[in-house]
Amino acid sequence: MPPPSTNAPYLIAVWKEVLSSPPPVLAIGKTFCERTQNRTHVEGKKRARPQSSGKPTGVKVDIVANNGHTWIRVNTAKNSRLLAEFREIDSYLTDSDGEDGAGGDGAGPSFAQTEFDNSLLRTGRALLAAARDNPVLGTNTPPEIVLCLTRIDPDATDKGGNDPRIALTIELLRGMGLSIKLGERGPITQLADSAPALSPPPILIPTHQINLDLSILIALVSDLTHAPLPETADAVHERFIPPAAYVEWKRSRLRAKCGGSSDSANASREDIDDAVDSSQHSRALAEQLQQEMQKGILQEIYERLLAGDDPNRAFAPLSQGEPLPVDVEFWTTPEAQDRCLRIVAKIGGPIEKRRAQALFPTSESPAVDSRTSAVDQEAEYWAHSRYPRGFLPLFPIRVFSAPERASPARPPPEGFFDALEATCRELLAAGGAPHPRAPEPEIAGPGENEGEGAGEGGEIQIRRASVVRTNARLTTHTVQSMRCGAARGWTTLTANRASVKAILREVKARGYGVETRSSSRGADEDEARRAAALWIVDPRSLAEGMRSDVDAVSAAPA
């Protein structure tokens, strides 16, 4: 048997605290960094040493408990450790007194303390500073700090010795706002009985009105969502291997853009870049198709709406699906509708275009004329789909009117819906900016026009979506979609996971003091059942033009 660790007292003390900490425990041995390193806790005789890489060392927290509301730090130092520090401090005082005056000629700088300090006090200040810079997720409240001094005894009378400054240190730590626990914990018994019963997390339920952002509109018309599924994993990848005719069409298109020179350096470089992009795009589509084989996105939406407040409900096979028990309405913003139609017109396949035109019929839609009824539009949408007609009550998708102007004075946010709306409103008020990867002509052009333009040969050109000026990770149309849903207390359905993470960081940064699962609007709200503000599903991209088993050349843009 290997010898026990010399750090065993510390490890045992940490484990005992884990067993007795208020649940849930989120992390063990986590390091938190401060936003500003020049804090007062590093002032004094000893300064915090930066790492060799130049990065801040951070502050270690042994246990993050109580769902992030409590930080626990364990210190197993003995009285003798503090006594050694005090003797060192006293030696500086003695050396200073023995000289002919601290300010005399030839006297060096004094290391004597100007105010009482030691390692425990510096640790306490470091923890407090890190807690202020790392508030509880979704709030502006710093976590409570518990400092466990398992082997410090301010009343010791044994030969180990004592000093009044030990008791003073503990008193100062408590004065800072830290909770101090002295002594070791006894054996942990009856763990199951001592732990408080946890209330289950609230069930988040979609509202009867669902707000659809651009990513979901694309998914609703995608070939991945509707086409018959392949039977094997090999067939998944084979579906998106570009045929030779499509590759040759792409090359001829690039040569035409380069002035017809087939051996030019620019054409060769663009051929390579295009091949790499096509390969990456094919892999991404194959991954999305594998997700669709596990559970279709329409099936997922159907089951979640049908489940209501019973997320563990078992469902019948697709062929035996039952109608939704509630009247569900689907809404979207004018910006998302317009951009969806332009994107599908640019890169969608023939069937994908017909689905988009059926969802949002316009005077230019070839498949829809003035005599086309809503029933005909629905039939056109579900044609060539593996789902039965009317599987989801998508028709009609209602479009919000122009956003209302915000009133100058609004009450502070009380729940997550309010906080989300206020955050989106502030981001939009800051104005938009060109996308960081937008080409120069778009940056120099009108900033408000994100629509299409005429390229070479009359080809449709789509400008990159503008981003909010204060966060390039968020497009203006995505923030506008979230604002419209939050303002009405409706669930926003999205496949843009990155944007959800970015907007949650923006909500947290504003310190509205609301949890991400906090109360929503509604008189029938209770702690066990809450309306969901955001609903995330996996994305589905337009894929018909990339299929190897269809005429990709005829499906590609002219």
Coordinates of C-alpha atoms in Angstrom, one line a residue:
M1 CA 0.0 0.0 0.0
P2 CA 1.4 3.5 -0.8
P3 CA 1.8 5.8 2.1
P4 CA -1.0 8.2 2.8
S5 CA -0.8 11.6 1.2
T6 CA 0.9 14.3 3.3
N7 CA -2.0 16.5 2.3
A8 CA -4.5 14.0 3.8
P9 CA -5.8 16.4 6.6
Y10 CA -6.7 19.0 4.0
L11 CA -8.4 16.5 1.6
I12 CA -10.3 14.9 4.4
A13 CA -11.5 18.3 5.7
V14 CA -12.6 19.3 2.1
W15 CA -14.5 16.0 1.7
K16 CA -16.3 16.4 5.0
E17 CA -17.4 19.9 3.9
V18 CA -18.6 18.5 0.6
L19 CA -20.8 16.0 2.4
S20 CA -22.3 18.6 4.7
S21 CA -22.6 21.5 2.3
P22 CA -26.0 22.9 1.2
P23 CA -26.8 21.2 -2.1
P24 CA -26.5 21.3 -5.0
V25 CA -22.7 21.4 -5.1
L26 CA -21.7 22.9 -8.5
A27 CA -17.9 22.6 -8.3
I28 CA -14.9 21.4 -6.2
G29 CA -11.6 23.1 -6.4
K30 CA -12.6 25.9 -8.8
T31 CA -10.5 29.0 -9.4
F32 CA -12.1 32.4 -9.9
C33 CA -10.3 35.3 -11.4
E34 CA -10.8 39.0 -10.6
R35 CA -11.5 41.5 -13.3
T36 CA -9.0 43.9 -11.8
Q37 CA -5.8 42.5 -10.3
N38 CA -4.6 45.6 -8.6
R39 CA -6.7 45.0 -5.5
T40 CA -5.9 46.0 -1.9
H41 CA -5.6 42.4 -0.8
V42 CA -2.2 42.2 -2.7
E43 CA -0.9 45.2 -0.9
G44 CA 1.4 44.7 2.1
K45 CA 4.6 42.9 2.7
K46 CA 3.9 40.0 0.4
R47 CA 2.3 40.5 -3.0
A48 CA 0.5 38.0 -5.1
R49 CA 2.8 36.4 -7.6
P50 CA 1.6 36.3 -11.2
Q51 CA 2.1 33.1 -13.2
S52 CA 5.0 32.8 -15.5
S53 CA 2.6 33.2 -18.4
G54 CA 1.5 36.6 -17.2
K55 CA -2.0 35.5 -16.5
P56 CA -3.7 36.2 -13.2
T57 CA -3.4 33.4 -10.6
G58 CA -7.0 33.7 -9.5
V59 CA -8.5 32.7 -6.1
K60 CA -9.2 29.0 -5.3
V61 CA -12.6 28.1 -3.9
D62 CA -12.7 24.5 -2.5
I63 CA -16.5 24.0 -2.8
V64 CA -19.1 26.0 -4.7
A65 CA -22.3 24.9 -3.0
N66 CA -25.9 26.0 -2.6
N67 CA -26.3 26.3 -6.4
G68 CA -23.5 28.9 -6.5
H69 CA -24.7 31.0 -3.6
T70 CA -22.1 29.7 -1.2
W71 CA -18.3 29.5 -1.5
I72 CA -16.4 27.4 1.0
R73 CA -12.6 27.6 1.5
V74 CA -10.8 25.2 3.8
N75 CA -7.6 26.2 5.6
T76 CA -5.8 23.5 7.7
A77 CA -3.0 25.8 9.0
K78 CA -2.3 25.4 12.8
N79 CA -1.8 28.1 15.4
S80 CA 2.0 27.5 15.0
R81 CA 1.8 28.7 11.4
L82 CA 0.3 32.1 12.5
L83 CA 2.7 32.3 15.5
A84 CA 5.6 31.9 13.0
E85 CA 4.2 34.8 11.0
F86 CA 3.9 36.9 14.1
R87 CA 7.5 36.2 15.1
E88 CA 8.6 37.4 11.7
I89 CA 6.6 40.6 12.0
D90 CA 8.0 41.2 15.5
S91 CA 11.5 40.8 14.2
Y92 CA 11.0 43.7 11.7
L93 CA 9.8 45.8 14.6
T94 CA 12.8 44.9 16.7
D95 CA 15.3 45.6 13.9
S96 CA 13.6 49.0 13.3
D97 CA 13.8 50.0 17.0
G98 CA 17.4 49.0 17.2
E99 CA 18.5 51.4 14.6
D100 CA 19.2 55.1 15.2
G101 CA 15.8 56.2 14.0
A102 CA 14.0 54.9 11.0
G103 CA 14.5 58.0 9.0
G104 CA 18.2 58.6 9.9
D105 CA 21.0 58.9 7.4
G106 CA 21.9 55.6 5.8
A107 CA 18.8 53.8 7.1
G108 CA 17.2 51.5 4.5
P109 CA 13.5 51.0 4.0
S110 CA 11.6 49.5 6.9
F111 CA 9.7 46.2 6.5
A112 CA 7.7 46.9 9.6
Q113 CA 3.9 46.7 9.2
T114 CA 2.0 50.0 9.3
E115 CA -1.2 48.1 10.0
F116 CA -2.0 44.6 11.2
D117 CA -2.0 42.0 8.5
N118 CA -1.3 38.3 7.9
S119 CA -1.9 35.5 5.4
L120 CA -5.4 34.7 6.6
L121 CA -6.5 38.3 6.2
R122 CA -5.0 38.5 2.7
T123 CA -6.9 35.3 1.9
G124 CA -10.2 36.8 3.2
R125 CA -9.7 39.9 1.1
A126 CA -8.9 37.9 -2.0
L127 CA -12.0 35.8 -1.6
L128 CA -14.2 38.9 -1.1
A129 CA -12.8 40.6 -4.2
A130 CA -13.3 37.5 -6.4
A131 CA -16.9 37.1 -5.0
R132 CA -17.7 40.7 -6.0
D133 CA -16.4 40.1 -9.5
N134 CA -18.2 36.7 -9.9
P135 CA -21.7 37.2 -8.7
V136 CA -24.2 34.3 -8.6
L137 CA -25.3 33.5 -12.1
G138 CA -28.2 35.6 -13.3
T139 CA -27.9 38.0 -10.4
N140 CA -25.8 40.9 -9.2
T141 CA -25.3 39.3 -5.7
P142 CA -21.9 38.0 -4.6
P143 CA -21.9 34.5 -3.1
E144 CA -21.6 34.0 0.7
I145 CA -18.0 33.1 1.7
V146 CA -17.4 30.4 4.4
L147 CA -13.8 30.1 5.7
C148 CA -13.2 26.8 7.5
L149 CA -10.2 27.0 9.9
T150 CA -10.1 23.4 10.9
R151 CA -7.0 23.6 13.1
I152 CA -6.9 27.2 14.4
D153 CA -7.8 27.5 18.1
P154 CA -8.0 31.0 19.5
D155 CA -8.4 29.6 23.0
A156 CA -5.5 27.2 22.9
T157 CA -3.7 26.7 26.2
D158 CA -1.4 23.8 25.3
K159 CA 2.3 23.9 24.5
G160 CA 1.5 24.9 20.9
G161 CA 1.1 28.3 22.2
N162 CA -1.4 31.1 21.6
D163 CA -1.3 34.8 20.8
P164 CA -4.1 37.5 21.2
R165 CA -3.5 38.3 17.5
I166 CA -5.1 35.0 16.5
A167 CA -8.4 36.0 18.1
L168 CA -8.0 39.4 16.5
T169 CA -7.5 37.9 13.1
I170 CA -10.7 35.9 13.4
E171 CA -12.6 39.0 14.6
L172 CA -11.3 41.0 11.6
L173 CA -12.3 38.2 9.2
R174 CA -15.8 38.2 10.5
G175 CA -15.9 42.0 10.4
M176 CA -15.1 41.7 6.6
G177 CA -18.3 39.7 6.2
L178 CA -16.9 36.2 6.0
S179 CA -18.5 33.3 7.9
I180 CA -15.8 31.6 10.0
K181 CA -16.1 28.0 11.1
L182 CA -13.5 26.8 13.7
G183 CA -12.4 23.2 14.3
E184 CA -12.8 20.0 12.4
R185 CA -16.1 18.4 11.6
G186 CA -16.9 15.1 13.4
P187 CA -17.8 11.9 11.4
I188 CA -20.6 12.4 9.0
T189 CA -23.4 10.1 9.8
Q190 CA -27.0 9.7 8.5
L191 CA -26.1 11.7 5.4
A192 CA -29.4 11.1 3.7
D193 CA -31.4 12.3 6.7
S194 CA -29.3 15.4 7.3
A195 CA -29.4 16.7 3.8
P196 CA -32.4 18.9 3.2
A197 CA -34.9 17.7 0.6
L198 CA -34.5 19.5 -2.7
S199 CA -37.5 20.9 -4.5
P200 CA -37.5 19.8 -8.1
P201 CA -36.5 22.5 -10.7
P202 CA -39.5 24.3 -12.1
I203 CA -41.0 22.9 -15.3
L204 CA -40.6 25.3 -18.2
I205 CA -43.6 25.2 -20.5
P206 CA -43.9 26.8 -23.9
T207 CA -46.6 29.4 -24.2
H208 CA -49.5 28.9 -26.6
Q209 CA -48.0 31.7 -28.8
I210 CA -44.6 30.6 -30.2
N211 CA -42.3 33.3 -31.6
L212 CA -40.1 31.9 -34.4
D213 CA -36.7 33.4 -35.2
L214 CA -34.9 33.2 -38.5
S215 CA -33.1 29.9 -37.7
I216 CA -36.4 28.2 -37.1
L217 CA -37.9 29.5 -40.3
I218 CA -35.0 28.1 -42.2
A219 CA -35.4 24.8 -40.4
L220 CA -39.1 24.7 -41.3
V221 CA -38.4 24.7 -45.0
S222 CA -35.2 22.7 -44.9
D223 CA -34.9 19.5 -46.9
L224 CA -33.3 17.9 -43.9
T225 CA -36.6 18.4 -41.9
H226 CA -38.9 16.9 -44.5
A227 CA -37.1 14.5 -46.8
P228 CA -37.2 10.7 -46.2
L229 CA -34.4 9.6 -43.9
P230 CA -31.5 7.4 -45.1
E231 CA -31.3 3.9 -43.7
T232 CA -27.6 3.6 -42.8
A233 CA -24.8 5.9 -41.5
D234 CA -22.9 5.5 -44.8
A235 CA -26.0 6.7 -46.7
V236 CA -26.0 9.8 -44.6
H237 CA -22.6 10.9 -45.8
E238 CA -23.2 9.7 -49.4
R239 CA -26.2 12.0 -49.6
F240 CA -24.1 15.1 -49.5
I241 CA -21.1 14.2 -51.7
P242 CA -21.3 16.8 -54.4
P243 CA -21.7 15.1 -57.9
A244 CA -19.1 15.7 -60.6
A245 CA -21.6 17.8 -62.6
Y246 CA -22.1 20.1 -59.6
V247 CA -18.3 20.5 -59.0
E248 CA -17.7 21.3 -62.7
W249 CA -20.5 23.9 -62.6
K250 CA -18.9 25.5 -59.6
R251 CA -15.5 25.6 -61.3
S252 CA -16.9 27.1 -64.5
R253 CA -18.7 29.8 -62.4
L254 CA -15.4 30.7 -60.7
R255 CA -13.5 30.8 -64.0
A256 CA -16.2 33.2 -65.3
K257 CA -15.7 35.5 -62.3
C258 CA -11.9 35.4 -62.9
G259 CA -12.3 36.5 -66.6
G260 CA -12.3 33.1 -68.1
S261 CA -8.7 32.2 -67.2
S262 CA -8.6 28.6 -66.1
D263 CA -5.0 28.6 -65.0
S264 CA -4.9 31.9 -63.1
A265 CA -3.6 31.9 -59.5
N266 CA -6.8 33.5 -58.3
A267 CA -8.9 30.8 -59.9
S268 CA -6.8 28.0 -58.4
R269 CA -6.9 29.5 -55.0
E270 CA -10.6 30.0 -55.1
D271 CA -11.1 26.4 -56.4
I272 CA -9.2 25.2 -53.3
D273 CA -11.1 27.4 -50.9
D274 CA -14.4 26.4 -52.4
A275 CA -13.5 22.7 -52.2
V276 CA -12.7 23.1 -48.5
D277 CA -15.9 25.0 -47.8
S278 CA -17.9 22.4 -49.6
S279 CA -16.3 19.6 -47.7
Q280 CA -17.0 21.3 -44.3
H281 CA -20.5 22.2 -45.3
S282 CA -21.2 18.6 -46.3
R283 CA -20.0 17.3 -43.0
A284 CA -22.1 19.8 -41.1
L285 CA -25.2 18.7 -43.1
A286 CA -24.4 15.1 -42.5
E287 CA -24.3 15.8 -38.7
Q288 CA -27.6 17.6 -38.8
L289 CA -29.1 14.7 -40.8
Q290 CA -27.9 12.3 -38.1
Q291 CA -29.6 14.4 -35.5
E292 CA -32.8 14.4 -37.6
M293 CA -32.6 10.5 -37.7
Q294 CA -32.5 10.4 -33.9
K295 CA -35.5 12.7 -33.5
G296 CA -36.9 15.0 -36.2
I297 CA -37.2 18.7 -35.3
L298 CA -40.9 18.8 -36.1
Q299 CA -41.4 15.7 -34.0
E300 CA -39.5 17.3 -31.1
I301 CA -41.7 20.5 -31.3
Y302 CA -44.9 18.4 -31.6
E303 CA -44.0 16.3 -28.5
R304 CA -43.0 19.2 -26.4
L305 CA -46.2 21.1 -27.2
L306 CA -48.3 18.0 -26.6
A307 CA -46.5 17.2 -23.3
G308 CA -47.6 20.4 -21.6
D309 CA -46.5 20.3 -18.0
D310 CA -45.5 16.6 -18.2
P311 CA -42.1 16.4 -19.8
N312 CA -41.7 12.7 -19.0
R313 CA -44.8 11.7 -21.0
A314 CA -44.4 8.8 -23.4
F315 CA -45.5 9.4 -27.0
A316 CA -47.2 7.2 -29.6
P317 CA -45.4 6.6 -33.0
L318 CA -45.6 9.3 -35.6
S319 CA -48.3 7.5 -37.5
Q320 CA -50.5 7.5 -34.5
G321 CA -50.0 11.2 -33.5
E322 CA -52.8 13.0 -31.9
P323 CA -53.9 16.6 -32.5
L324 CA -52.5 19.2 -30.1
P325 CA -54.9 19.8 -27.3
V326 CA -54.4 23.6 -27.3
D327 CA -54.6 26.2 -30.0
V328 CA -51.0 27.1 -30.8
E329 CA -50.2 30.2 -32.8
F330 CA -46.8 30.7 -34.5
W331 CA -45.5 34.2 -35.0
T332 CA -42.4 35.8 -36.4
T333 CA -40.9 39.3 -37.1
P334 CA -41.0 41.1 -40.4
E335 CA -37.1 41.1 -40.4
A336 CA -37.0 37.3 -40.0
Q337 CA -39.6 36.7 -42.6
D338 CA -37.9 38.9 -45.2
R339 CA -34.5 37.5 -44.6
C340 CA -35.7 33.9 -44.7
L341 CA -37.3 34.5 -48.2
R342 CA -34.2 36.1 -49.5
I343 CA -31.9 33.4 -48.2
V344 CA -34.1 30.6 -49.6
A345 CA -34.3 32.4 -52.9
K346 CA -30.5 32.5 -53.0
I347 CA -29.4 29.0 -51.9
G348 CA -32.6 27.0 -51.5
G349 CA -33.6 24.1 -53.7
P350 CA -36.8 24.0 -55.8
I351 CA -38.8 22.2 -53.1
E352 CA -37.4 24.4 -50.3
K353 CA -38.4 27.5 -52.3
R354 CA -41.9 26.2 -52.7
R355 CA -42.2 25.6 -49.0
A356 CA -41.0 29.1 -48.2
Q357 CA -43.4 30.6 -50.7
A358 CA -46.2 28.6 -49.2
L359 CA -45.4 29.8 -45.7
F360 CA -45.1 33.4 -46.8
P361 CA -47.0 33.9 -50.1
T362 CA -46.1 37.0 -52.0
S363 CA -47.2 38.5 -55.3
E364 CA -44.0 37.3 -56.8
S365 CA -44.5 33.7 -55.7
P366 CA -45.0 31.5 -58.9
A367 CA -46.8 28.8 -56.9
V368 CA -49.2 31.1 -55.3
D369 CA -51.7 33.5 -57.0
S370 CA -54.5 35.6 -55.7
R371 CA -56.9 32.7 -55.9
T372 CA -54.8 30.4 -53.7
S373 CA -56.5 29.7 -50.4
A374 CA -54.9 29.0 -47.0
V375 CA -55.8 25.3 -47.5
D376 CA -53.9 25.2 -50.8
Q377 CA -50.9 26.9 -49.2
E378 CA -50.8 24.3 -46.5
A379 CA -51.0 21.5 -49.0
E380 CA -48.2 23.0 -51.0
Y381 CA -46.0 23.2 -47.8
W382 CA -46.5 19.6 -46.8
A383 CA -46.1 18.2 -50.3
H384 CA -42.9 16.0 -50.5
S385 CA -42.7 15.8 -46.7
R386 CA -42.4 12.6 -44.7
Y387 CA -44.8 14.1 -42.2
P388 CA -48.6 14.0 -42.7
R389 CA -50.3 17.1 -43.7
G390 CA -51.1 19.4 -40.8
F391 CA -48.7 17.6 -38.4
L392 CA -48.0 21.0 -36.9
P393 CA -50.6 23.9 -37.0
L394 CA -48.1 26.2 -38.8
F395 CA -50.7 28.0 -40.9
P396 CA -50.9 30.8 -40.8
I397 CA -47.6 32.1 -39.4
R398 CA -48.5 35.5 -38.2
V399 CA -46.1 38.4 -38.6
F400 CA -45.7 41.1 -35.9
S401 CA -46.4 44.6 -36.9
A402 CA -43.7 47.2 -36.8
P403 CA -42.2 47.3 -33.2
E404 CA -43.7 49.9 -31.0
R405 CA -41.6 52.7 -29.6
A406 CA -40.4 52.1 -26.0
S407 CA -41.7 54.4 -23.4
P408 CA -39.0 56.6 -21.8
A409 CA -39.8 55.4 -18.2
R410 CA -40.1 51.8 -17.4
P411 CA -40.2 49.9 -14.0
P412 CA -37.2 47.8 -13.1
P413 CA -37.3 44.2 -14.4
E414 CA -39.0 41.8 -12.0
G415 CA -38.6 38.5 -13.9
F416 CA -36.6 37.0 -16.6
F417 CA -39.0 38.1 -19.4
D418 CA -38.7 41.7 -18.2
A419 CA -34.9 41.4 -17.9
L420 CA -34.6 39.9 -21.4
E421 CA -36.8 42.6 -23.0
A422 CA -34.9 45.4 -21.2
T423 CA -31.6 43.9 -22.4
C424 CA -32.7 43.5 -26.0
R425 CA -34.1 47.1 -26.0
E426 CA -30.8 48.5 -24.7
L427 CA -28.8 46.5 -27.3
L428 CA -31.0 47.7 -30.2
A429 CA -30.9 51.3 -28.9
A430 CA -27.1 51.3 -29.3
G431 CA -27.6 50.9 -33.0
G432 CA -26.4 48.4 -35.6
A433 CA -23.0 47.9 -37.3
P434 CA -21.8 45.9 -40.4
H435 CA -21.0 42.3 -39.8
P436 CA -17.3 41.9 -38.9
R437 CA -16.9 39.5 -41.9
A438 CA -18.8 41.7 -44.3
P439 CA -16.9 42.6 -47.5
E440 CA -15.8 46.2 -48.1
P441 CA -18.6 47.1 -50.5
E442 CA -21.2 46.2 -47.9
I443 CA -19.4 48.1 -45.1
A444 CA -19.2 51.2 -47.3
G445 CA -22.8 50.8 -48.5
P446 CA -26.0 51.9 -46.6
G447 CA -26.0 50.4 -43.2
E448 CA -29.7 49.9 -43.0
N449 CA -30.1 47.9 -46.2
E450 CA -29.5 44.3 -45.4
G451 CA -31.5 43.1 -48.4
E452 CA -30.6 41.7 -51.7
G453 CA -28.8 43.4 -54.6
A454 CA -27.9 42.5 -58.2
G455 CA -24.6 40.7 -58.7
E456 CA -22.9 39.7 -61.9
G457 CA -25.4 38.2 -64.4
G458 CA -28.3 39.3 -62.3
E459 CA -27.4 36.9 -59.5
I460 CA -29.1 37.6 -56.1
Q461 CA -26.6 39.0 -53.6
I462 CA -27.5 38.9 -49.9
R463 CA -25.8 41.3 -47.5
R464 CA -24.6 39.8 -44.2
A465 CA -26.9 40.6 -41.3
S466 CA -25.9 43.6 -39.3
V467 CA -24.8 43.1 -35.7
V468 CA -25.6 45.2 -32.6
R469 CA -22.9 47.8 -32.1
T470 CA -22.0 46.6 -28.6
N471 CA -21.8 42.9 -29.3
A472 CA -20.7 41.5 -32.6
R473 CA -22.0 38.0 -31.6
L474 CA -25.6 39.2 -31.8
T475 CA -27.3 40.1 -35.1
T476 CA -29.9 42.8 -35.0
H477 CA -32.7 40.6 -36.4
T478 CA -32.0 37.9 -33.7
V479 CA -32.2 40.5 -30.9
Q480 CA -35.3 42.0 -32.4
S481 CA -36.9 38.5 -32.4
M482 CA -36.1 37.9 -28.8
R483 CA -37.4 41.3 -27.8
C484 CA -40.7 40.8 -29.6
G485 CA -41.2 37.5 -27.7
A486 CA -40.1 38.7 -24.3
A487 CA -42.2 41.9 -24.6
R488 CA -45.3 39.8 -24.9
G489 CA -44.4 37.0 -22.4
W490 CA -44.2 34.5 -25.3
T491 CA -41.7 31.7 -25.8
T492 CA -39.1 32.3 -28.5
L493 CA -38.1 29.2 -30.4
T494 CA -34.6 29.3 -31.8
A495 CA -31.9 27.0 -33.2
N496 CA -29.2 29.7 -32.5
R497 CA -27.6 28.4 -29.4
A498 CA -24.6 30.8 -29.6
S499 CA -26.9 33.8 -29.6
V500 CA -28.8 32.5 -26.6
K501 CA -25.5 32.2 -24.7
A502 CA -24.5 35.7 -25.8
I503 CA -27.8 37.3 -24.7
L504 CA -27.8 35.5 -21.3
R505 CA -24.3 37.0 -20.7
E506 CA -25.7 40.4 -21.6
V507 CA -28.6 39.9 -19.1
K508 CA -26.2 38.8 -16.4
A509 CA -23.8 41.7 -17.1
R510 CA -26.6 44.2 -16.4
G511 CA -27.2 42.8 -12.9
Y512 CA -31.0 42.8 -13.0
G513 CA -31.0 40.3 -10.1
V514 CA -33.2 37.7 -11.8
E515 CA -32.5 34.0 -12.2
T516 CA -32.7 32.4 -15.6
R517 CA -35.6 30.3 -14.3
S518 CA -37.2 33.3 -12.5
S519 CA -40.9 34.1 -12.6
S520 CA -42.4 35.0 -15.9
R521 CA -45.5 37.1 -16.6
G522 CA -48.9 35.6 -15.9
A523 CA -51.4 35.5 -13.1
D524 CA -51.4 31.7 -12.9
E525 CA -47.6 31.5 -12.3
D526 CA -46.4 29.1 -9.6
E527 CA -43.1 27.8 -8.4
A528 CA -43.5 24.4 -10.1
R529 CA -44.8 25.5 -13.5
R530 CA -43.3 28.5 -15.4
A531 CA -43.5 29.8 -19.0
A532 CA -40.3 29.4 -20.9
A533 CA -38.8 32.5 -22.4
L534 CA -36.4 30.7 -24.7
W535 CA -36.6 27.3 -26.3
I536 CA -33.6 25.9 -28.1
V537 CA -33.5 23.1 -30.6
D538 CA -30.7 21.8 -33.0
P539 CA -30.4 23.7 -36.3
R540 CA -31.4 22.5 -39.7
S541 CA -29.7 24.2 -42.7
L542 CA -30.9 24.4 -46.3
A543 CA -29.6 21.2 -47.9
E544 CA -31.5 20.4 -51.1
G545 CA -28.9 22.0 -53.4
M546 CA -26.1 19.9 -51.7
R547 CA -27.7 16.5 -52.3
S548 CA -25.9 14.1 -54.5
D549 CA -29.1 12.2 -55.4
V550 CA -30.8 15.1 -57.1
D551 CA -29.9 17.3 -60.1
A552 CA -27.7 19.7 -58.1
V553 CA -26.9 21.8 -61.2
S554 CA -30.5 22.6 -61.9
A555 CA -31.1 23.2 -58.2
A556 CA -28.2 25.6 -57.9
P557 CA -28.7 29.4 -58.4
A558 CA -28.3 30.6 -62.0

